Short mmCIF file of C-alpha atoms and ligand atoms in Angstrom, two decimals:
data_model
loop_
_atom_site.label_atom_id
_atom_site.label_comp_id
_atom_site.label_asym_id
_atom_site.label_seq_id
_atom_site.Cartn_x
_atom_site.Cartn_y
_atom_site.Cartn_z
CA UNK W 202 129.97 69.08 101.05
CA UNK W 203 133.16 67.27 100.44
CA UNK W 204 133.18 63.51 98.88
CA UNK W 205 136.49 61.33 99.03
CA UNK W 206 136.94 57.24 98.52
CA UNK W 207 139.32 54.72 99.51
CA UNK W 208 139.51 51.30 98.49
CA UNK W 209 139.88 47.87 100.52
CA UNK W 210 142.96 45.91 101.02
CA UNK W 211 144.11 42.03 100.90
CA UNK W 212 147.38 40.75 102.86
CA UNK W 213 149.74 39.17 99.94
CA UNK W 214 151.44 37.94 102.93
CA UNK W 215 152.77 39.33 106.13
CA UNK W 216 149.99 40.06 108.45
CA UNK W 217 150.44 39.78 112.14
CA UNK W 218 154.07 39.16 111.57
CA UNK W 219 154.50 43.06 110.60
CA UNK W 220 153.23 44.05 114.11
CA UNK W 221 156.70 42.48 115.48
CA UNK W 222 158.64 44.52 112.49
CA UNK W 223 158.71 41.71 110.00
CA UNK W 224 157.99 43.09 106.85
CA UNK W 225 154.03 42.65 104.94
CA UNK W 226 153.39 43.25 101.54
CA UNK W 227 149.49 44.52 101.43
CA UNK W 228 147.34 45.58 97.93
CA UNK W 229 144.81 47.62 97.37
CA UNK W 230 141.82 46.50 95.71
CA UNK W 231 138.71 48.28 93.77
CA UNK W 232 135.81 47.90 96.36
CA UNK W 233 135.96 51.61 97.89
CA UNK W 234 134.59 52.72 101.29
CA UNK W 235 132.80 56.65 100.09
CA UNK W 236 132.83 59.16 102.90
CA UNK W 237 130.67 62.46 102.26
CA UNK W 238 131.24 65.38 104.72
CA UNK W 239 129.66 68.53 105.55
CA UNK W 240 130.90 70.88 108.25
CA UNK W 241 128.36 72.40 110.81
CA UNK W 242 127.43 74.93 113.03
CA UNK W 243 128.25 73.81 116.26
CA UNK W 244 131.07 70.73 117.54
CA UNK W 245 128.48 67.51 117.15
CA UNK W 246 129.02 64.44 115.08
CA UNK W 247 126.35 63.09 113.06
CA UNK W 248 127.33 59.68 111.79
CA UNK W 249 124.72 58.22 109.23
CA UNK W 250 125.46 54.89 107.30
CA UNK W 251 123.42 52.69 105.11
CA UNK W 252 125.39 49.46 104.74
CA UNK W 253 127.40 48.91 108.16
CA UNK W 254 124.03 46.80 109.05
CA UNK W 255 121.57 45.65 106.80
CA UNK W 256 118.97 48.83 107.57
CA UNK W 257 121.40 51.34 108.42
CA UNK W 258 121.38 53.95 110.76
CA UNK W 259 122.26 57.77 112.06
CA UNK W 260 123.94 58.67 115.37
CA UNK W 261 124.57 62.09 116.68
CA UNK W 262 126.66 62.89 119.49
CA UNK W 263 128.19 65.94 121.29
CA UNK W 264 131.51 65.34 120.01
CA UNK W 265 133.14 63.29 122.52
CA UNK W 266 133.56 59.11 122.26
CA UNK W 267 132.31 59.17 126.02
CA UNK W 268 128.43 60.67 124.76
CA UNK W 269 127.63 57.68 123.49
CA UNK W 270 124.60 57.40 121.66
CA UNK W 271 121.28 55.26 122.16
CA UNK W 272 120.70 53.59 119.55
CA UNK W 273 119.54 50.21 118.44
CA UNK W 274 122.88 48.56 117.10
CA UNK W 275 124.80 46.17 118.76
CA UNK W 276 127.96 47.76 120.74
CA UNK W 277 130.70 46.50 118.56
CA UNK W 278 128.94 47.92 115.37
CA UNK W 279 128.33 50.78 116.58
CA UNK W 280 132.14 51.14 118.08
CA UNK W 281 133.00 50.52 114.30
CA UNK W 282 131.27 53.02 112.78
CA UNK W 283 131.58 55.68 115.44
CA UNK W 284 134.79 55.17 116.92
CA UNK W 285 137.31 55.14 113.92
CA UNK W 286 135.14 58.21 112.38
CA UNK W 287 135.41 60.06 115.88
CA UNK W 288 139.56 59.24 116.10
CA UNK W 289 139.47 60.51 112.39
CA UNK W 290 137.29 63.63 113.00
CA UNK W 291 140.00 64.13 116.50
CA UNK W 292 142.99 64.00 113.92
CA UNK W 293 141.12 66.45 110.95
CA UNK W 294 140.69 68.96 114.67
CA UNK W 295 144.19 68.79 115.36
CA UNK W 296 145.95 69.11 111.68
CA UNK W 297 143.90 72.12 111.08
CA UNK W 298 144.05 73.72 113.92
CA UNK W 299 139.51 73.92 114.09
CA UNK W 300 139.69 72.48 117.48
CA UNK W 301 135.51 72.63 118.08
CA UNK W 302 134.44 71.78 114.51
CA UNK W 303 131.58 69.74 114.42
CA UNK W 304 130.45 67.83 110.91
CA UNK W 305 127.68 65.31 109.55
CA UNK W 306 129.47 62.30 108.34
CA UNK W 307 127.68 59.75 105.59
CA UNK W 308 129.82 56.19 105.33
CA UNK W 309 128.73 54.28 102.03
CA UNK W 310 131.14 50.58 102.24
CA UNK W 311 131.55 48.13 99.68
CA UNK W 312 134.02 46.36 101.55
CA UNK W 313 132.65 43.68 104.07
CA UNK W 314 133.30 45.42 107.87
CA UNK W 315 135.51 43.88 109.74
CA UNK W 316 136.57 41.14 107.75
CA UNK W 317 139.93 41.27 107.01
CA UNK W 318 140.03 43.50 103.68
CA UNK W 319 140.64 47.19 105.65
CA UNK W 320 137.45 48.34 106.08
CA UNK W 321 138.39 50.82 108.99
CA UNK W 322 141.57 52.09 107.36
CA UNK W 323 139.29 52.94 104.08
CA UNK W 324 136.84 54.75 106.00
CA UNK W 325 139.42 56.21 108.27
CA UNK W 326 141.41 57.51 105.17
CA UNK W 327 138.57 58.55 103.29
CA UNK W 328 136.90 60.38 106.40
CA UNK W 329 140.45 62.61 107.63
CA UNK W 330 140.34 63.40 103.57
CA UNK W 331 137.54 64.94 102.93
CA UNK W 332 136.68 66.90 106.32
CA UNK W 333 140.37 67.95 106.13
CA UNK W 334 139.68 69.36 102.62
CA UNK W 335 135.84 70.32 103.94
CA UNK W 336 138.11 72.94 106.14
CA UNK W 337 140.41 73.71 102.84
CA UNK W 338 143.41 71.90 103.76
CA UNK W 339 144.57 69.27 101.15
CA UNK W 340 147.10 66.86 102.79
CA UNK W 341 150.04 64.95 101.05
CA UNK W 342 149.18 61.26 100.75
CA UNK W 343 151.95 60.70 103.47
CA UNK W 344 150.92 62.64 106.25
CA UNK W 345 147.36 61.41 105.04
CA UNK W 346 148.44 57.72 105.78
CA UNK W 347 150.35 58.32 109.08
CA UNK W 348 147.01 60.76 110.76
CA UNK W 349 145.03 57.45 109.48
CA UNK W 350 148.14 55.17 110.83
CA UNK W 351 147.42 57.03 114.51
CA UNK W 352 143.46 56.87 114.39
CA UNK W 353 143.44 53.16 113.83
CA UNK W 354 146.72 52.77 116.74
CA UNK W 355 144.42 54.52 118.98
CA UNK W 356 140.88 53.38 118.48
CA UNK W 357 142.68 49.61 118.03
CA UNK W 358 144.82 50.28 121.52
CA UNK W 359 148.35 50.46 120.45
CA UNK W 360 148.34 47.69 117.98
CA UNK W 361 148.45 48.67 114.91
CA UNK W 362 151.14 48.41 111.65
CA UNK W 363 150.94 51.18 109.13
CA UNK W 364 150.07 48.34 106.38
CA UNK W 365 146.44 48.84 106.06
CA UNK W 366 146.59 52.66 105.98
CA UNK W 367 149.49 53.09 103.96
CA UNK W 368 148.25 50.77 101.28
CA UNK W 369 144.23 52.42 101.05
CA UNK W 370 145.70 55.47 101.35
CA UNK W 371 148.42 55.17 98.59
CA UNK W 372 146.94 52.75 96.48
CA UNK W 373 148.40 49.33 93.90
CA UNK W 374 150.71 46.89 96.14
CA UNK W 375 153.09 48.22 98.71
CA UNK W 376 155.60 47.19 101.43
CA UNK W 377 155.50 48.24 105.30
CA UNK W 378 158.00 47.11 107.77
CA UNK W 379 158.32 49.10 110.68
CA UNK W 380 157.90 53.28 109.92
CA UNK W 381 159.21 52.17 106.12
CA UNK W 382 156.53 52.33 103.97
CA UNK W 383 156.94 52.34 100.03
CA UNK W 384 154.96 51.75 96.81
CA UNK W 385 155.92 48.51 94.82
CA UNK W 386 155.75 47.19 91.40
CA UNK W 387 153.15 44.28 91.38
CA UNK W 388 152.14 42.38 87.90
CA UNK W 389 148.40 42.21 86.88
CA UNK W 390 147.10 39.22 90.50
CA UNK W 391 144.02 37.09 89.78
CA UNK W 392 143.02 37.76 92.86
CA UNK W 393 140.06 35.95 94.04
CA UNK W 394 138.33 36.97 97.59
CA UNK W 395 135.79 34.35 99.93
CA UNK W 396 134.24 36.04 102.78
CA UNK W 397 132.33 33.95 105.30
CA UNK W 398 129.94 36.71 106.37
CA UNK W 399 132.16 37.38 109.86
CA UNK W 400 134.59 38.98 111.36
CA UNK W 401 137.17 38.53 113.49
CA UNK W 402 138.12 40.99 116.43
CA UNK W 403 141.94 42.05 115.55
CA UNK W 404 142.64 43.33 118.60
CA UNK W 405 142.37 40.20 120.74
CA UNK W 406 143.53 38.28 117.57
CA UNK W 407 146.86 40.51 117.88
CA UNK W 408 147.18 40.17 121.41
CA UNK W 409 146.84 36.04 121.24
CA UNK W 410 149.62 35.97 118.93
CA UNK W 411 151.64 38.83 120.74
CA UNK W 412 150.53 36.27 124.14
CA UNK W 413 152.09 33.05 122.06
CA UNK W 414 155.56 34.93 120.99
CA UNK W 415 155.77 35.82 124.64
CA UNK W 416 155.35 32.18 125.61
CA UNK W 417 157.65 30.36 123.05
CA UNK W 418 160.45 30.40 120.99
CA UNK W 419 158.66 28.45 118.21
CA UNK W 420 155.68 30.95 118.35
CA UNK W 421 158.64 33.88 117.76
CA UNK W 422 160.45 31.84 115.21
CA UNK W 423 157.35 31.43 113.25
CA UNK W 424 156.41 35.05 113.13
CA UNK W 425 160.41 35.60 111.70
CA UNK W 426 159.38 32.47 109.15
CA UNK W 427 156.43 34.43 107.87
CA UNK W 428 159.42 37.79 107.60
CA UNK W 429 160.88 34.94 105.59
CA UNK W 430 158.06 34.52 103.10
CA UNK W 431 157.38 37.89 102.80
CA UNK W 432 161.04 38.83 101.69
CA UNK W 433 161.24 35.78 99.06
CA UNK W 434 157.44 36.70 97.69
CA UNK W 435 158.50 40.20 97.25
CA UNK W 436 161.37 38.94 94.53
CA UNK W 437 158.78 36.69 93.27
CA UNK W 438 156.85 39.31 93.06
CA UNK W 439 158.96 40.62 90.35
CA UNK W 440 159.26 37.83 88.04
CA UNK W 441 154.93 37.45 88.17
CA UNK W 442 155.35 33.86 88.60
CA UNK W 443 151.94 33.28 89.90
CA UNK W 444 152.76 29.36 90.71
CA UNK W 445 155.43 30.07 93.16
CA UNK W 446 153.65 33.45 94.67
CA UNK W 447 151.00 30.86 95.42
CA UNK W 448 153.04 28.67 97.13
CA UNK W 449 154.14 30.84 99.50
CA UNK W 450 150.06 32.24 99.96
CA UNK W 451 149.64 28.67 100.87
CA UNK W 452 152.71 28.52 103.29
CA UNK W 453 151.93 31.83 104.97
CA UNK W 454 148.17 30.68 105.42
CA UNK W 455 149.84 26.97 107.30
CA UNK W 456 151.92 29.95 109.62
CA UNK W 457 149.22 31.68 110.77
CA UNK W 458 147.11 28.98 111.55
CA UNK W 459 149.81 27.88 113.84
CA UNK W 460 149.69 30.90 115.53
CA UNK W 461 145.96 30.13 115.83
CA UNK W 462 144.25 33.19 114.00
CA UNK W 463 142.55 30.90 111.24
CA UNK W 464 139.22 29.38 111.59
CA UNK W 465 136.98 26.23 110.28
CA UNK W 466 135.43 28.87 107.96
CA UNK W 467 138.89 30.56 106.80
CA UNK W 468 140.00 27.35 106.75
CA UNK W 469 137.26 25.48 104.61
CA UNK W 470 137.21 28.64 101.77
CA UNK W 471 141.29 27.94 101.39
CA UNK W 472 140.88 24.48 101.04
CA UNK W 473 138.08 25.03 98.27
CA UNK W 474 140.12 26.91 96.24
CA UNK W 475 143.49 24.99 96.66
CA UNK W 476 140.94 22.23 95.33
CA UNK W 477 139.19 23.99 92.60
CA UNK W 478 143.21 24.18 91.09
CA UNK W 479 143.94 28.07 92.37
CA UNK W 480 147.98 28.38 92.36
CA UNK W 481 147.32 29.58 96.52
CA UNK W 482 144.88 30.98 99.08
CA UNK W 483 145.71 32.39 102.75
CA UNK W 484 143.39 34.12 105.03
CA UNK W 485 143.87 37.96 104.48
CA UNK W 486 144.25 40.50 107.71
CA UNK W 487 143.57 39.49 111.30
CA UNK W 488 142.02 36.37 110.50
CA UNK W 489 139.21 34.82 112.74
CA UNK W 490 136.67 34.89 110.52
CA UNK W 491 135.90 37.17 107.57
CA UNK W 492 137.95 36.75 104.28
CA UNK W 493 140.48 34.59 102.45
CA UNK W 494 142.68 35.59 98.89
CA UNK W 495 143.14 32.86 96.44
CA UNK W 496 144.82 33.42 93.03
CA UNK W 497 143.32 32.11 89.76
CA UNK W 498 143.04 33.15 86.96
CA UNK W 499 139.99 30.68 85.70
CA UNK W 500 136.42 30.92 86.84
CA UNK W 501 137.26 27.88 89.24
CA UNK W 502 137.72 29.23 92.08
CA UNK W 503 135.01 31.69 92.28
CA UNK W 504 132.45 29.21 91.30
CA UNK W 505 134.02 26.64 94.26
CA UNK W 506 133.66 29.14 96.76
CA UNK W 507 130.23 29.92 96.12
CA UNK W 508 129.35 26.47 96.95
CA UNK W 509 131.41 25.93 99.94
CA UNK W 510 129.49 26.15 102.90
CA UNK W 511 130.42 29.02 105.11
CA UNK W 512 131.27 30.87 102.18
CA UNK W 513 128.76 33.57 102.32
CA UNK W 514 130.38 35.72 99.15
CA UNK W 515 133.11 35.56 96.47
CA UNK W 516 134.37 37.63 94.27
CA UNK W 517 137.12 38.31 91.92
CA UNK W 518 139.13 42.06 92.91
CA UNK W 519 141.02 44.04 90.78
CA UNK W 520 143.95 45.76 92.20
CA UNK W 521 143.19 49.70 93.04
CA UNK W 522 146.31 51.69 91.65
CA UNK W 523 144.49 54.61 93.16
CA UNK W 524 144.29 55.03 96.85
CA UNK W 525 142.59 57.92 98.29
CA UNK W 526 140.15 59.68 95.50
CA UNK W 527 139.03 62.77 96.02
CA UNK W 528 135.40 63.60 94.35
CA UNK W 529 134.51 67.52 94.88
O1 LIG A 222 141.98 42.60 109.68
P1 LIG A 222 142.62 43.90 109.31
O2 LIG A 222 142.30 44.33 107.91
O3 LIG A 222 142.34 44.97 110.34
O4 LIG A 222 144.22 43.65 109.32
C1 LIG A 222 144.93 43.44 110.51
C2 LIG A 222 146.38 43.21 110.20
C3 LIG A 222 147.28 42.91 111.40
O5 LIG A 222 148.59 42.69 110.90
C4 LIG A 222 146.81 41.64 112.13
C5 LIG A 222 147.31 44.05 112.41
C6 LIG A 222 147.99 45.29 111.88
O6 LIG A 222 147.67 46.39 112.38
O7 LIG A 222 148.88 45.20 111.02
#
């Protein structure tokens, strides 16, 4: 039995815009998606997890995406669990050559599903880790990221950045534009998360903004704004000025909801905490629904959120200097 971790993710800025090769600054944060593997006799899946729905579940399937299983979940769940594990399990298959290995997989999340804060690219990391290493291969953290990278491009249907598996795979803050992906410096953020108890779909969310950029010239010029923010927050970035970096949060947030991927919910959180005195607060990842990233470094904010309706949780995060761990 192999056991490896990855933790969650919130945009700084940049997301959507980094699909069009703008670049998005993304950090990790300590709220870990645990993966447990065993290999098996013959080529099925098992997939077993106790916290993608509220009384968890087990599916076992002959190894395929097409077999799928009957079980009592609703189809979307059940696409979550099973279809970023399978694309993971398809990549672990073809980096170690084991073409008709078949393994039981147990998913333990701490990070909300589908809202926003990478729960797919943590499982997805964590899951190509350990069976990989179940099979005695260790990967580099590189080749780690990009098998993750191509699981989430396929399962998601071509549209995909490298952000959110770069960053849960490597760990702390980093910057993705395009294929570059690198590791930055990022001072101690009071980051404060509000998640509204949904989720947003990203693909359709990508494809209305990719639908928008097609249509106008504003809709384009707004995605190159947000490139814009992202390049001036990385140098603020440097000097930790927390005032300014939430300035921009709060600019990047107005962007996006012009390219219409906010919500009332998203929305109503950001304007809690821009109230309750937090420097800024943007919706982090697809957007839709799920979760928004405010920085304070007072109790203010979290306490706001809590009574904002809609809110469903809040939280503070630390940042995750680790990425991927690996447990035994
Ligand atoms: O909601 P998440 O955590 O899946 O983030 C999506 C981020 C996008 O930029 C909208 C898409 C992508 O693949 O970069």
């Amino acid at each position: 039995m192999t056991r490896s971790s990855a933790p969650g993710k919130v945009y700084l800025f940049g997301e959507h815009a980094v699909v069009y090769g703008e670049p998005a600054v993304p950090c990790a944060i300590e709220r870990r998606a645990h993966v447990e593997v065993e290999r098996r006799d013959d080529d099925k899946l098992r997939v077993h997890s106790e916290d993608l729905t509220l009384d968890g579940f087990t599916v076992e399937y002959g190894g395929r995406s097409d077999s799928r299983p009957d079980v009592d979940v609703s189809e979307s769940l059940l696409a979550a669990a099973t279809g970023y594990v399978d694309g993971a399990i398809d990549q672990v298959r073809e980096v170690t050559g084991e073409r008709s290995v078949g393994f039981d997989v147990t998913i333990e999340s701490e990070i909300p599903l589908g809202g926003g804060l990478g729960s797919s690219a943590a499982v997805t990391v964590a899951a190509i880790d350990a069976a990989t290493r179940e099979l005695g291969v260790t990967l580099e953290t590189d080749e780690l990221a990009e098998r993750a990278f191509r699981t989430e491009y396929e399962v998601q249907g071509g549209q995909a950045s490298r952000a959110d598996t770069f960053c849960v795979a490597t760990g702390g803050a980093v910057r993705v534009e395009g294929e570059d992906c690198r590791s930055i410096e990022a001072p101690d953020l009071p980051l404060v998360i509000g998640f509204d108890g949904g989720a947003g779909e990203t693909g359709s969310l990508v494809a209305g903004v990719g639908a928008l950029r097609e249509r106008y010239d504003f809709a384009a010029d707004t995605v190159e704004a947000i490139g814009d923010i992202v390049r001036t927050g990385e140098s603020v970035l440097e000097t930790g000025d927390l005032e300014e970096l939430g300035q921009l949060m709060d600019v990047n947030h107005g962007l996006l909801s012009a390219l219409g991927v906010s919500s009332r919910s998203l929305d109503a959180m950001v304007w809690a905490a821009r109230d309750a005195g937090a420097y800024g607060a943007k919706l982090t990842g697809a957007g839709g629904g799920g979760c928004i990233v405010a920085l304070d470094p007072t109790e203010a904010t979290e306490t706001a959120l809590k009574f904002t309706p809609g809110c469903e949780e809040a939280f503070r995060a630390e940042l995750a200097d680790e990425g991927v761990k690996r447990l035994e």
